[in-house]
mmCIF file of C-alpha atoms in Angstrom:
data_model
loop_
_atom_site.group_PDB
_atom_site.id
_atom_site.type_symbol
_atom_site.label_atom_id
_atom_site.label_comp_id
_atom_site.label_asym_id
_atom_site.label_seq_id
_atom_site.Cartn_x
_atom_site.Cartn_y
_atom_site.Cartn_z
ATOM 1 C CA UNK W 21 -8.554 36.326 3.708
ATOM 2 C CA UNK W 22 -11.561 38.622 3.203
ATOM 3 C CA UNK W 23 -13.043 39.310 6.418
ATOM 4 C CA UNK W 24 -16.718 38.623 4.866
ATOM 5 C CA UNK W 25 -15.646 34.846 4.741
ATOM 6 C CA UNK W 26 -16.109 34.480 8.524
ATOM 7 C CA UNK W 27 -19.744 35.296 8.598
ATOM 8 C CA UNK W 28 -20.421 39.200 10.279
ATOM 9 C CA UNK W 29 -20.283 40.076 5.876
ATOM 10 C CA UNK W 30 -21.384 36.848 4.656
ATOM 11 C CA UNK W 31 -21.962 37.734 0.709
ATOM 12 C CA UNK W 32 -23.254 33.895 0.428
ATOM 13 C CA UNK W 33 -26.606 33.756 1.985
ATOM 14 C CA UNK W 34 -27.245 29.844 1.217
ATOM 15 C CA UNK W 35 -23.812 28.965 1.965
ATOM 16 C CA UNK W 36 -22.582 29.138 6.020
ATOM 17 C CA UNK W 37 -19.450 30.616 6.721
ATOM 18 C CA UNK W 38 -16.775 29.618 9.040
ATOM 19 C CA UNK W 39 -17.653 31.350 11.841
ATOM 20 C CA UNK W 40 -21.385 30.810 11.379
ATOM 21 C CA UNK W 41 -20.581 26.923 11.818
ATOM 22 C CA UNK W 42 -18.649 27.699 14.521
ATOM 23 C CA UNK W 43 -21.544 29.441 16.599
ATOM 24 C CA UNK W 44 -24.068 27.275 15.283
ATOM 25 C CA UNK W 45 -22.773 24.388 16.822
ATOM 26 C CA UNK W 46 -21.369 25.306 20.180
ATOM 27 C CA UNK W 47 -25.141 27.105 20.807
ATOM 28 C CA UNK W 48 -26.677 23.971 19.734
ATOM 29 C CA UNK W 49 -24.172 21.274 21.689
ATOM 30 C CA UNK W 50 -24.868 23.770 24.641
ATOM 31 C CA UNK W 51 -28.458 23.560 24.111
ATOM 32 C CA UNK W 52 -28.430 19.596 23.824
ATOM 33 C CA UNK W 53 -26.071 19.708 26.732
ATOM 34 C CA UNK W 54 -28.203 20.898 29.349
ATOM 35 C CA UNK W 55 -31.036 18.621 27.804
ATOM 36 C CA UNK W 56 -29.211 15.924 28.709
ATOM 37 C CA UNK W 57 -28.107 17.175 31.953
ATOM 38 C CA UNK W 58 -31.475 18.070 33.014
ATOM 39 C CA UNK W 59 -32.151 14.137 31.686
ATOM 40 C CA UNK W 60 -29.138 12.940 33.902
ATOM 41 C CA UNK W 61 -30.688 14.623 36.878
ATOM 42 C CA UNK W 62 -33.831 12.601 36.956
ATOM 43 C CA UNK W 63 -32.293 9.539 35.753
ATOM 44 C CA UNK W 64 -34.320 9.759 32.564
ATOM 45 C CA UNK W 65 -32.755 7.453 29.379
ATOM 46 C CA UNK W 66 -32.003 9.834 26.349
ATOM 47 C CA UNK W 67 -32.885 8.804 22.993
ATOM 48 C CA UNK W 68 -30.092 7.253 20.401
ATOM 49 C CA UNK W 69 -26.710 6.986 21.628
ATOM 50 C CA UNK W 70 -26.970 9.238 24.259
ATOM 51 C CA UNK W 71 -29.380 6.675 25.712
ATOM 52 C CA UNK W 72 -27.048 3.755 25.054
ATOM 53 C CA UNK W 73 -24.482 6.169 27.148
ATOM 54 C CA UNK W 74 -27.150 6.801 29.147
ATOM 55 C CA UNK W 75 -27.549 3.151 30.337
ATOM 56 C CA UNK W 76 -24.186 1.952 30.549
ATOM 57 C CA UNK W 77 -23.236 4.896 32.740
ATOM 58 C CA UNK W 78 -26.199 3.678 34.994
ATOM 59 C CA UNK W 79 -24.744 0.022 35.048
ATOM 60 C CA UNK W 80 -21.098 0.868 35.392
ATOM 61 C CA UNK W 81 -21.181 4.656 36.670
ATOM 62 C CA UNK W 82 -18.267 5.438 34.715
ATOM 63 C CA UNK W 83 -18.827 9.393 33.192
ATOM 64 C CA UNK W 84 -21.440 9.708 29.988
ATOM 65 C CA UNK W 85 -19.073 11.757 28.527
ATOM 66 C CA UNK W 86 -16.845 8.915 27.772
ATOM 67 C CA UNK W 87 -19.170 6.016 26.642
ATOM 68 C CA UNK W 88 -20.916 9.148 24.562
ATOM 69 C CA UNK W 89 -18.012 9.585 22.562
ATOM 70 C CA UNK W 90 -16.804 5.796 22.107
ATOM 71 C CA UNK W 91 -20.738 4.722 21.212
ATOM 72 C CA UNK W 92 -20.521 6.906 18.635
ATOM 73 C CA UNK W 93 -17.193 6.228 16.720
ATOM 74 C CA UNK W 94 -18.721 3.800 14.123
ATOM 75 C CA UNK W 95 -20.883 5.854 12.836
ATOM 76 C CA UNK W 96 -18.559 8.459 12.131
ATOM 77 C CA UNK W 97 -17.309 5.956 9.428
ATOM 78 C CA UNK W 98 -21.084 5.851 8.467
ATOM 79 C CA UNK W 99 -20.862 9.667 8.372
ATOM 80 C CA UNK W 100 -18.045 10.066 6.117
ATOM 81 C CA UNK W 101 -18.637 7.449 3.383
ATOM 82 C CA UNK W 102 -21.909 8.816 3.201
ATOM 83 C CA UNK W 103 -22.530 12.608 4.181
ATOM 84 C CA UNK W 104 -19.284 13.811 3.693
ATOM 85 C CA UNK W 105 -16.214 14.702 5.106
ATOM 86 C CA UNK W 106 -17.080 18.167 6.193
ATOM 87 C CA UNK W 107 -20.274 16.544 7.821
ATOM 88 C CA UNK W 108 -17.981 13.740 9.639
ATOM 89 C CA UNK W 109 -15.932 16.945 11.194
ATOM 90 C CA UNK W 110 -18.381 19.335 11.998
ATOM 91 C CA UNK W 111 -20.039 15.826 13.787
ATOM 92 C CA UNK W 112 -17.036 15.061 15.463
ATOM 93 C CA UNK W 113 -17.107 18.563 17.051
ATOM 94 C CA UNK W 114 -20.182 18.691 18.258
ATOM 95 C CA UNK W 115 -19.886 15.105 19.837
ATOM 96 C CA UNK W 116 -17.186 16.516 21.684
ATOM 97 C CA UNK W 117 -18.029 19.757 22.489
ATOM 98 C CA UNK W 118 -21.445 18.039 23.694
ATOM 99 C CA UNK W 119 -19.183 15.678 26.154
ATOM 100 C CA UNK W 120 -17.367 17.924 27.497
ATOM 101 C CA UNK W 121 -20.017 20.461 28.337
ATOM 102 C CA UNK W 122 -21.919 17.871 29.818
ATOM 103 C CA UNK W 123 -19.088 16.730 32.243
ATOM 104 C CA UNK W 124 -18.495 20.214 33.221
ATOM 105 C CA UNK W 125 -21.858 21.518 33.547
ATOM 106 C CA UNK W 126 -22.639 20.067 37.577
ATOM 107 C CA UNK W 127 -19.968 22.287 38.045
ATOM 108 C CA UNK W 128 -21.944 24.926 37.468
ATOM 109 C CA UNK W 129 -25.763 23.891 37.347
ATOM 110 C CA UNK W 130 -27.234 22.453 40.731
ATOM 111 C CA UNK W 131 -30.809 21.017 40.610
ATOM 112 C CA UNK W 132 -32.212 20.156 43.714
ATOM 113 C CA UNK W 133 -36.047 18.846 42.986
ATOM 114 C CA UNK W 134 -37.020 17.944 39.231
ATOM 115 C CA UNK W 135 -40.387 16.171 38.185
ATOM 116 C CA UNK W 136 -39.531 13.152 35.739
ATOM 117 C CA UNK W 137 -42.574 13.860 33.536
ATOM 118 C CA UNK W 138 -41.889 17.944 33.338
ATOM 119 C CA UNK W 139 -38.509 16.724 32.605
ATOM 120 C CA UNK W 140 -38.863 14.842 29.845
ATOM 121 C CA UNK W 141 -40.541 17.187 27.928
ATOM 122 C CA UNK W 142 -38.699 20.212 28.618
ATOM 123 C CA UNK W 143 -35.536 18.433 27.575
ATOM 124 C CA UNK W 144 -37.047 16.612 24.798
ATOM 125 C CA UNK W 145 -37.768 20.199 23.485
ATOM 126 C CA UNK W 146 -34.293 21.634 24.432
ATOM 127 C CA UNK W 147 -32.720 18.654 22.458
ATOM 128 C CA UNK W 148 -35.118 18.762 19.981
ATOM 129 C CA UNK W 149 -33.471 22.978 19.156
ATOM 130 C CA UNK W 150 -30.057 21.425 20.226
ATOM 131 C CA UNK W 151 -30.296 18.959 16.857
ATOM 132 C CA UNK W 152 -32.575 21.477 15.074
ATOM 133 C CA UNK W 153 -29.491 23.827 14.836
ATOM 134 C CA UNK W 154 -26.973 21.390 14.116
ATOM 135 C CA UNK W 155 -29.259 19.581 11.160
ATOM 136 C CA UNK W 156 -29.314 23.369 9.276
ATOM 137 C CA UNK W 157 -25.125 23.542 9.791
ATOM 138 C CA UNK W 158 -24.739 20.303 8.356
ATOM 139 C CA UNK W 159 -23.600 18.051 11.495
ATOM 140 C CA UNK W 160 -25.541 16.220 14.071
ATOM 141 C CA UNK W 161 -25.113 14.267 16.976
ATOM 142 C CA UNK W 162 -23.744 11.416 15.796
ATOM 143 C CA UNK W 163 -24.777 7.693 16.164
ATOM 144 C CA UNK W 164 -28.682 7.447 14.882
ATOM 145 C CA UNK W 165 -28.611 11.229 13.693
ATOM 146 C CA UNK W 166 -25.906 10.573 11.202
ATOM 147 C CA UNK W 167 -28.554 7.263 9.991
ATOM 148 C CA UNK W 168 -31.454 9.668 10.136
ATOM 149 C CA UNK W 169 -29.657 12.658 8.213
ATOM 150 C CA UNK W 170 -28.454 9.976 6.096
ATOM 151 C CA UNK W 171 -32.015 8.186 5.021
ATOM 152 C CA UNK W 172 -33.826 11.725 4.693
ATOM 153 C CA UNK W 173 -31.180 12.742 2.323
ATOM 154 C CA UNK W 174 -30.793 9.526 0.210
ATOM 155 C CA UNK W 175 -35.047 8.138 0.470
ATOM 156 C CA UNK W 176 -36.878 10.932 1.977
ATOM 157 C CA UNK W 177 -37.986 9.188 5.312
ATOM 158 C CA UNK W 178 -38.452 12.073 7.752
ATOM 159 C CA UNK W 179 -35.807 11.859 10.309
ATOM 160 C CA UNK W 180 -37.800 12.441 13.085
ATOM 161 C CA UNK W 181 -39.606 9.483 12.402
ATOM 162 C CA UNK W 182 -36.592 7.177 11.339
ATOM 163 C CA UNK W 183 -34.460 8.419 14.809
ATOM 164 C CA UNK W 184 -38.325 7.793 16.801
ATOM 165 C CA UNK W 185 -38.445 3.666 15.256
ATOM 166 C CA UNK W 186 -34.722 3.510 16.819
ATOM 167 C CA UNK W 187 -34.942 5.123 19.663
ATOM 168 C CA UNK W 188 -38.043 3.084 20.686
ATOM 169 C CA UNK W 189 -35.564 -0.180 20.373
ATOM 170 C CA UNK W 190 -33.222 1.939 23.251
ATOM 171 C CA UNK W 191 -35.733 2.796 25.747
ATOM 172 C CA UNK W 192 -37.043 -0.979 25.475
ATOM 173 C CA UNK W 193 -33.531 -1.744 26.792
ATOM 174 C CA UNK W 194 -33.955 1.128 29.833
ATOM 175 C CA UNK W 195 -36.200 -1.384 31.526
ATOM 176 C CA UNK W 196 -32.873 -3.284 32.856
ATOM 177 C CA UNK W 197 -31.701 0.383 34.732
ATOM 178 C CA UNK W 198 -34.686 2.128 35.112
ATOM 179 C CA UNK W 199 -38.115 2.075 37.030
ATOM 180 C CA UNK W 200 -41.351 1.818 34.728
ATOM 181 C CA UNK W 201 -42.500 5.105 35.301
ATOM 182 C CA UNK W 202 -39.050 6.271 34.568
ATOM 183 C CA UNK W 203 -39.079 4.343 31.121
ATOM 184 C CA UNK W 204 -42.416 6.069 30.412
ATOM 185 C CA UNK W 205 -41.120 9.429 31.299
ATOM 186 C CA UNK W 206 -38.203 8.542 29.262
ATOM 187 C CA UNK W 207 -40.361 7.743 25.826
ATOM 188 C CA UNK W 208 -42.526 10.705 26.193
ATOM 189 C CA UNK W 209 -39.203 12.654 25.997
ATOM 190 C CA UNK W 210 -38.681 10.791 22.861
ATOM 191 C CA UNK W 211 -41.483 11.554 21.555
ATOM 192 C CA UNK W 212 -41.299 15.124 21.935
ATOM 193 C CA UNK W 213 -37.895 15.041 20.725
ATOM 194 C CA UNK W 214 -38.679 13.066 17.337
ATOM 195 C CA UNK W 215 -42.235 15.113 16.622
ATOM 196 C CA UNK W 216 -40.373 18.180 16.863
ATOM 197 C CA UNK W 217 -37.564 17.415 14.641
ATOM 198 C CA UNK W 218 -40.357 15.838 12.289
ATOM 199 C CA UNK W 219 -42.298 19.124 12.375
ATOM 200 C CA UNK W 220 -38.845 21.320 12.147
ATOM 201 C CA UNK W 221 -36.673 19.493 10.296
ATOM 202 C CA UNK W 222 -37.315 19.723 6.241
ATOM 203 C CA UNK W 223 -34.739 19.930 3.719
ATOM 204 C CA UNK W 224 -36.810 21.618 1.062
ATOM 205 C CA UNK W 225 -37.843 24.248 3.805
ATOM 206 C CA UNK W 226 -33.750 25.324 4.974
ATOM 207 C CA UNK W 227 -31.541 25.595 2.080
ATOM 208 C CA UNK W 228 -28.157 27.193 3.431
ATOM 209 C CA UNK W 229 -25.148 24.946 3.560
#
């Protein structure tokens, strides 16, 4: 195969390569990864699926990781009747590489005092890059992304804005394992998360494949 084809030569410009998929999204699952960690260290509620994970790991204490990856199998159906089976994979991959990174990472990332507030935005940002990145290689996070990708692409509704009206519904539900302030914290990371995507994220503005 002609070296060029895995992405240091890339003679396709609006077209990713192999390898450039490959980078793309384990440098965005590691970016969403320590999002969420920083999230799971202040007991914040993430957004989408992560925050249904979020909550039943709170209730049950049985690893994120896990319910991350169940909560998200139907919509991998969703993904591939819809986006694509190249879309359903690269999904898939970044589900799990975001698991699994997120399990491992205490192993290597201590944080001893964390402000809830400072929290939530910083990792609504980090998440906000972590989805950026995998949006422009053609995957996302799975569960509400794949919805949001999904409505953008077939009706135009920003996807910021379409994952924001969902993940309000989510952190409604946080009230049963969370504090008030905690909630609030918790939709202000939202919020940052969704108005960044909605400010970053345009089809018409990223054309490569």
């Amino acid at each position: 195969m002609d070296k060029r084809h895995f992405g240091f030569w890339n003679p396709t410009p609006t077209r990713h390569t192999l390898l450039e998929d490959a980078q793309g999204l384990f440098a965005s699952s590691m970016i969403a990864a320590l999002g969420l960690a920083l999230m799971g260290s202040a007991g914040l509620v993430a957004s989408g699926t992560a925050g249904v994970a979020f909550i039943l790991h709170y209730l049950t204490g049985v690893s994120f990781g896990l319910y991350y990856t169940v909560v998200n199998i139907p919509f991998y159906i969703l993904a591939l009747k819809r986006l694509g089976r190249a879309f359903t994979i690269k999904t898939i991959a970044a589900v799990a590489l975001t698991s699994l990174i997120t399990e491992l990472q205490p192993h290597f990332l201590s944080i001893d005092s964390i402000d809830p507030m400072w929290t939530a935005v910083l990792a609504g940002i980090l998440l906000g890059f972590g989805l950026l990145g995998l949006y422009r290689h053609r995957a996302s996070l799975g569960g509400i992304g794949v919805l949001a990708v999904y409505l953008q692409e077939r009706f135009g509704w920003p996807a910021g804005l379409v994952q924001l009206a969902f993940d309000l519904v989510v952190l409604a539900a946080a009230f049963a394992v969370a504090a008030p302030f905690i909630v609030l914290c918790s939709v202000v990371g939202a919020v940052v998360l969704n108005l960044f995507l909605t400010v970053n994220h345009r089809a018409d503005r990223y054309i490569a494949m």
